[in-house]
Short mmCIF file of the C-alpha atoms (twelve columns), coordinates in Angstrom:
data_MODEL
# 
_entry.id   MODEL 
# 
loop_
_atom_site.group_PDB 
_atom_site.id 
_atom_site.type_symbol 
_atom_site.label_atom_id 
_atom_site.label_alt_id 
_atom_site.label_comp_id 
_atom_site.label_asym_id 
_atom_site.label_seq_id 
_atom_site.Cartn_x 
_atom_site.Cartn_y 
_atom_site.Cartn_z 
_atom_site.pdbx_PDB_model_num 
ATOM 1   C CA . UNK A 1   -94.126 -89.631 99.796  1 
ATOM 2   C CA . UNK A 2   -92.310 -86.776 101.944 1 
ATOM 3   C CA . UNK A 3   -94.220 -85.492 104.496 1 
ATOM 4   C CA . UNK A 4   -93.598 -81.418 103.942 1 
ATOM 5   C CA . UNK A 5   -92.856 -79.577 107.634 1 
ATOM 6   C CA . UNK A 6   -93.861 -75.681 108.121 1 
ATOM 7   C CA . UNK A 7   -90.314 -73.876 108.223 1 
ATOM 8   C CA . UNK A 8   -91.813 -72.588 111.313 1 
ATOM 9   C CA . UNK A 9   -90.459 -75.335 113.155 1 
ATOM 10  C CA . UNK A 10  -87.201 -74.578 112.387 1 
ATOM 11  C CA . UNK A 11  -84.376 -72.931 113.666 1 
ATOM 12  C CA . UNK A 12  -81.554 -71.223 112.513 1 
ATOM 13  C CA . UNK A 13  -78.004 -71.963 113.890 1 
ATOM 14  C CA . UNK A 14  -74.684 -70.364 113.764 1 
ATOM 15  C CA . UNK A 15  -72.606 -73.252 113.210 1 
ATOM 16  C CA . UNK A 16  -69.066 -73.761 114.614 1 
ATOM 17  C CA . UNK A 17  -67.527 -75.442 111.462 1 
ATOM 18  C CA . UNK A 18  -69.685 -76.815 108.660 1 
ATOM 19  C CA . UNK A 19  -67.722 -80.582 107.560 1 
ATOM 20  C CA . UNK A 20  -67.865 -82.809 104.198 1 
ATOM 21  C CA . UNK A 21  -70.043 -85.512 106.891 1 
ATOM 22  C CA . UNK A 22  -72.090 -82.442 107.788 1 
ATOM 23  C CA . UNK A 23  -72.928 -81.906 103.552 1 
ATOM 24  C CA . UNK A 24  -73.212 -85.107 103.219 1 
ATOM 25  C CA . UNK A 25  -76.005 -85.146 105.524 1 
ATOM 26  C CA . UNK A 26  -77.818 -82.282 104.042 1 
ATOM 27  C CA . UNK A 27  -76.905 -83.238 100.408 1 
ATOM 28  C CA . UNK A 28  -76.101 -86.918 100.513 1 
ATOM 29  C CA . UNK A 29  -72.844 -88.469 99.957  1 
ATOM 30  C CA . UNK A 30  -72.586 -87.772 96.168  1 
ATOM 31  C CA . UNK A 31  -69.381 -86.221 93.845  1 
ATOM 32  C CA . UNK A 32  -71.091 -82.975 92.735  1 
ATOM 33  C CA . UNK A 33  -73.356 -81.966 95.192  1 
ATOM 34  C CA . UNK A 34  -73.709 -78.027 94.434  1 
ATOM 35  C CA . UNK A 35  -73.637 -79.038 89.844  1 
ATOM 36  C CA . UNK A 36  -70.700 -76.635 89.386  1 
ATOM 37  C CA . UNK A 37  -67.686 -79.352 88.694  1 
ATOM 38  C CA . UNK A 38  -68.903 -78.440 85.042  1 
ATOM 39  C CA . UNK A 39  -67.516 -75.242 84.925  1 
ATOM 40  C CA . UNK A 40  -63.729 -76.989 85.458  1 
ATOM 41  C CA . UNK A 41  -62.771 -74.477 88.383  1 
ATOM 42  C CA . UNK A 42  -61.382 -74.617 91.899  1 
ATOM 43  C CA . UNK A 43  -63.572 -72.902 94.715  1 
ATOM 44  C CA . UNK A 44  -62.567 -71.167 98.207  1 
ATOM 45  C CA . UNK A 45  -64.268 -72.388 101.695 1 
ATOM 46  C CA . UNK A 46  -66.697 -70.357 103.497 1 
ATOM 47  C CA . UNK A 47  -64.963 -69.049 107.404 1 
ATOM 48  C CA . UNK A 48  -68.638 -68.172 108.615 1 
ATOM 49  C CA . UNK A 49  -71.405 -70.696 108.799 1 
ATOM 50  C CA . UNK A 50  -75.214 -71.103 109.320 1 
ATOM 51  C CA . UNK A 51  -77.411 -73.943 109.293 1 
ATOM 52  C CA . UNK A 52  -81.164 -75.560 110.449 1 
ATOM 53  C CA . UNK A 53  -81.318 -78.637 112.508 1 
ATOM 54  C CA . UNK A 54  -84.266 -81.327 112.384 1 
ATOM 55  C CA . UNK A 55  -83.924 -82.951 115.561 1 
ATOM 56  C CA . UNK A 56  -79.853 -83.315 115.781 1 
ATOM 57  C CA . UNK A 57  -80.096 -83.926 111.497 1 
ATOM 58  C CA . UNK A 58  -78.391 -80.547 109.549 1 
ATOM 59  C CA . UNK A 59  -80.991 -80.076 106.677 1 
ATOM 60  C CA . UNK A 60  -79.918 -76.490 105.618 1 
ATOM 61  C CA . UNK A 61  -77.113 -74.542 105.729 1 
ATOM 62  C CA . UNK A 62  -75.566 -71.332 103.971 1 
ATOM 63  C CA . UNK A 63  -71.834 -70.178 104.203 1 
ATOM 64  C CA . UNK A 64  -69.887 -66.503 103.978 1 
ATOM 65  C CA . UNK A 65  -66.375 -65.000 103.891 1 
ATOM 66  C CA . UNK A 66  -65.182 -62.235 103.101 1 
ATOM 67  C CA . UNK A 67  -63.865 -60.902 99.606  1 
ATOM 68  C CA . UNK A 68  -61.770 -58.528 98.180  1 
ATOM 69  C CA . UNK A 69  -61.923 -57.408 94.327  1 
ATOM 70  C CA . UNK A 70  -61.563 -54.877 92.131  1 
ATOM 71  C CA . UNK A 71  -64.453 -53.069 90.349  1 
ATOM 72  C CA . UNK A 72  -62.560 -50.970 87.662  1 
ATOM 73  C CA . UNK A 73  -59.076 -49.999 89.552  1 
ATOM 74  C CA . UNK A 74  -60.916 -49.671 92.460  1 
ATOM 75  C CA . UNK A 75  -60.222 -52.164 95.502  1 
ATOM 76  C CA . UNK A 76  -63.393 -52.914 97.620  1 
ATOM 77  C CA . UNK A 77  -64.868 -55.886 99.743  1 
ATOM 78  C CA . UNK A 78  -67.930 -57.519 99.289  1 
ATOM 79  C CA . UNK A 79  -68.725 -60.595 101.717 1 
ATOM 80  C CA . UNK A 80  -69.169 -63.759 99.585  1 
ATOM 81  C CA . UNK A 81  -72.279 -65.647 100.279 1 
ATOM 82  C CA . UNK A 82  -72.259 -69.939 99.166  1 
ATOM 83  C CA . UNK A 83  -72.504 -73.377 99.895  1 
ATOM 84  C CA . UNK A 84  -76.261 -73.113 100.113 1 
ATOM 85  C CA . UNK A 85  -77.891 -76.108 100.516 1 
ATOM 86  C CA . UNK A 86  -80.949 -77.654 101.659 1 
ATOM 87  C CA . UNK A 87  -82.101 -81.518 101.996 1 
ATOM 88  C CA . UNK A 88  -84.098 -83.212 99.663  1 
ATOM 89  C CA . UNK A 89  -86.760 -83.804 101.993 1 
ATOM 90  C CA . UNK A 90  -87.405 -80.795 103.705 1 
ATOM 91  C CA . UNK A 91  -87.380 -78.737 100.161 1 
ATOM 92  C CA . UNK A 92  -90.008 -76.362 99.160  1 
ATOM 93  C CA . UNK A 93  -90.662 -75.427 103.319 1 
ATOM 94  C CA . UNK A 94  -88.712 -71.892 102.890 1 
ATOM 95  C CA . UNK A 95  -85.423 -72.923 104.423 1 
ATOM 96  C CA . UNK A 96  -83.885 -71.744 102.085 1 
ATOM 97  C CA . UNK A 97  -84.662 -68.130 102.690 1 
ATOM 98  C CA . UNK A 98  -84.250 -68.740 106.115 1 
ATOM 99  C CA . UNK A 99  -80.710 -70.084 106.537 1 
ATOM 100 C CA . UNK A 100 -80.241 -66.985 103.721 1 
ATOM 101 C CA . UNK A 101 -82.000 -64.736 105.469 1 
ATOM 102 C CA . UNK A 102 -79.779 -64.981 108.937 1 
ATOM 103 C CA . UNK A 103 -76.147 -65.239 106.885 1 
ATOM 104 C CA . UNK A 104 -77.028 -61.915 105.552 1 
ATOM 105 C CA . UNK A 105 -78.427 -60.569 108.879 1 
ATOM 106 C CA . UNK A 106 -74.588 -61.451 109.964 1 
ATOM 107 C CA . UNK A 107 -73.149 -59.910 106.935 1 
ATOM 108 C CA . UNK A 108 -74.457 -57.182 107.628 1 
ATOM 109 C CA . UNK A 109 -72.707 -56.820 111.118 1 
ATOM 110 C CA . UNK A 110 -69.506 -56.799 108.936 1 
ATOM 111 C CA . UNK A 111 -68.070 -54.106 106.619 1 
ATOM 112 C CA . UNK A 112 -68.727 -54.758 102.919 1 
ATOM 113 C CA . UNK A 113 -71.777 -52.830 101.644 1 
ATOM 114 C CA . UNK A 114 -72.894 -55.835 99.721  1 
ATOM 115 C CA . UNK A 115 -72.662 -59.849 99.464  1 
ATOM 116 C CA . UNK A 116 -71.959 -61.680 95.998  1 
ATOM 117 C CA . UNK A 117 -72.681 -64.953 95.185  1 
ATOM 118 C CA . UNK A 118 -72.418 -67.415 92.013  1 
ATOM 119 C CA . UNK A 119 -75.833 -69.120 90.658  1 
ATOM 120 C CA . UNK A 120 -76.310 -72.166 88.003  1 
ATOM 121 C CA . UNK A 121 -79.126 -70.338 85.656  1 
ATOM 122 C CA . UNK A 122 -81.929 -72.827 87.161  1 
ATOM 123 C CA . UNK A 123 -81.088 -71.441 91.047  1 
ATOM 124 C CA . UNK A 124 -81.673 -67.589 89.704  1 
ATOM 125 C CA . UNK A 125 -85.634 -67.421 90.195  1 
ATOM 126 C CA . UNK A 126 -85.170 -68.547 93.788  1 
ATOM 127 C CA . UNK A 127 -82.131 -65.697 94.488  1 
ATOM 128 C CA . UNK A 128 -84.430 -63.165 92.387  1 
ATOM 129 C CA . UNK A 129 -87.294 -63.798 94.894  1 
ATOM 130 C CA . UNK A 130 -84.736 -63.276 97.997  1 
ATOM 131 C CA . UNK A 131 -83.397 -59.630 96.261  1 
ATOM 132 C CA . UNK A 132 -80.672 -60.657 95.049  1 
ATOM 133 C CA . UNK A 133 -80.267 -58.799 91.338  1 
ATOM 134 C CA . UNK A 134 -77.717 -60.248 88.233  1 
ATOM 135 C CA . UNK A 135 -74.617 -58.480 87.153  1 
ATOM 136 C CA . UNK A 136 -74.437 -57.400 83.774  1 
ATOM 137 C CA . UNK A 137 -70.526 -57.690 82.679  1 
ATOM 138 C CA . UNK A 138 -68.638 -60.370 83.308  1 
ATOM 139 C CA . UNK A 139 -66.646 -61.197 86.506  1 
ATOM 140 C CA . UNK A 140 -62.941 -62.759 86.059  1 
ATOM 141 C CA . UNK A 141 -61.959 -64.767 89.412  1 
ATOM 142 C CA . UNK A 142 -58.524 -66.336 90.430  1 
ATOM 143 C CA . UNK A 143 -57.713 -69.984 89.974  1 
ATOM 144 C CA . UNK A 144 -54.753 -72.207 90.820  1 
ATOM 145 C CA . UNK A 145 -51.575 -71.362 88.813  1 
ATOM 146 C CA . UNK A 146 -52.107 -67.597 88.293  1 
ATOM 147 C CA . UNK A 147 -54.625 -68.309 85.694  1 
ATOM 148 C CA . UNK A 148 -57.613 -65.924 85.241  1 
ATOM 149 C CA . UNK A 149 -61.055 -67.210 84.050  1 
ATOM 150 C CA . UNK A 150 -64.310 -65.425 83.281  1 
ATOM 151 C CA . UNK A 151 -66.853 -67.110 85.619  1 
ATOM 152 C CA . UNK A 152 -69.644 -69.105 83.610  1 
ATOM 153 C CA . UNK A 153 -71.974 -69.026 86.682  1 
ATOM 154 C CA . UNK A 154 -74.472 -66.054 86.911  1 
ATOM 155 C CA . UNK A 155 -73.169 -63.344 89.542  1 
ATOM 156 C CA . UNK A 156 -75.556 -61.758 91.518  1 
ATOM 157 C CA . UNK A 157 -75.326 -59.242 93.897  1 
ATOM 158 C CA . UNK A 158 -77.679 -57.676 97.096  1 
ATOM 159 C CA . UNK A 159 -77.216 -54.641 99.411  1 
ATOM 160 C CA . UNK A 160 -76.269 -54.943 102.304 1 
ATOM 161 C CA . UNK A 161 -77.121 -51.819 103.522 1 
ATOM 162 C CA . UNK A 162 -80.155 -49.832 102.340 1 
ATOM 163 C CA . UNK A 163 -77.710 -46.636 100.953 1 
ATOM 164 C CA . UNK A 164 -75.319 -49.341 98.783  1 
ATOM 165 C CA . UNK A 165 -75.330 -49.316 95.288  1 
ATOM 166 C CA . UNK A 166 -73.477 -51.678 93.103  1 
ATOM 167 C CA . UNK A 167 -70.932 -49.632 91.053  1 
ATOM 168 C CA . UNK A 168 -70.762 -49.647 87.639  1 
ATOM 169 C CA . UNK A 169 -66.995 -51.210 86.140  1 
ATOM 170 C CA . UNK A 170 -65.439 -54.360 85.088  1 
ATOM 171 C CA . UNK A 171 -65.580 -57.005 88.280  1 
ATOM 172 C CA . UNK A 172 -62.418 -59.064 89.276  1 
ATOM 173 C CA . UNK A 173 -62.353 -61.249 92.081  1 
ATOM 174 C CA . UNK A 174 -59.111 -61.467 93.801  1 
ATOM 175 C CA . UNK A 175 -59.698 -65.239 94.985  1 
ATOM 176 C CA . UNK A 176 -61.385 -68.251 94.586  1 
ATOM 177 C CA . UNK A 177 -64.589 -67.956 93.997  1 
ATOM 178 C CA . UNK A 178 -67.359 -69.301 96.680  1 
# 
C-alpha cells in the first residue's frame, strides 16, 4: 500500500532542464508515458520548466513555451502549458495543482493573455477543477512535412490575466503542439 504525503510538504522548483531520466523518474521508464502516441502526431518540447522534489526524487513536474497561432486571420500568442506529470505514488496529494499552479504564476510574468494546453478526455475533470475551460471548434496544429491535422485531443484554454477573454474564430497553431 502507498503511504499518501500532505502536498504540504512539498515544494515547487523551477527546474533548469527537465531530461527523458528526469520523466522517467516521475513516470517510469515506459514508451507512452503521457497516452497520446494514439493520436499518430509529433509534439514540440517545453523551454520553461517546473517540478516537486521528494527528497532529491522529481515526482511532479509541468512544462511551458511559448506559442504563436492564428485565431481567424488574426496572429496572437498564447503560452503553451504540457508535459504534466505526476508519480504514481505521490498521486491524489494535489501536486498536480501545485506544479500547475506555479507554471502559470510564471506565465503570467510573460506576454500572452492566456495558456493552452491539449487533454486526453479522462484528464478534463482534473483541468476543469484548476479553471481551465474547453474550446468549442476545432484547432488545426503543424506537423512534420507541411501537413496540417485537426487535433483529436481536447483544447482547453485559461486566462491569464483577469481582463482576457478567449476570442471567438477558427484556432490554428503555428507549431507543434505541446
Amino acid at each position: 500500500m502507498n503511504k499518501k504525503t500532505s502536498s504540504a510538504s512539498f515544494t515547487v522548483l523551477r527546474l533548469e532542464r527537465y531530461t527523458r531520466a528526469e520523466q522517467d523518474e516521475i513516470l517510469g521508464n515506459v514508451d507512452a508515458p503521457f497516452g497520446v502516441m494514439e493520436t499518430g502526431l509529433t509534439w514540440r518540447g517545453k523551454d520553461e520548466h517546473f517540478g516537486i522534489r521528494r527528497g532529491v526524487r522529481l515526482v511532479a513536474h509541468a512544462g511551458l513555451v511559448r506559442l504563436a497561432l492564428m485565431i481567424d486571420d488574426t496572429p496572437t500568442e498564447v503560452v503553451g502549458a504540457g508535459g504534466v506529470a505526476v508519480a504514481a505514488d505521490v498521486r491524489g496529494c494535489g501536486l498536480a495543482r501545485q506544479v500547475v499552479t506555479a507554471a502559470l504564476e510564471h506565465a503570467r510574468t510573460m506576454s500572452p493573455r492566456h495558456a493552452l494546453l491539449f487533454c486526453r478526455p479522462s484528464l478534463e475533470a482534473l483541468y476543469r477543477r484548476l479553471g481551465w475551460h474547453g474550446l468549442d471548434g476545432d484547432v488545426v496544429v503543424e506537423q512534420p512535412e507541411s501537413r496540417l491535422v485537426v487535433m483529436p485531443l481536447r483544447t482547453m484554454v485559461i486566462p491569464l490575466h483577469n481582463d482576457a477573454t478567449w476570442p471567438l474564430g477558427s484556432v490554428r497553431l503555428l507549431s507543434l503542439p505541446v
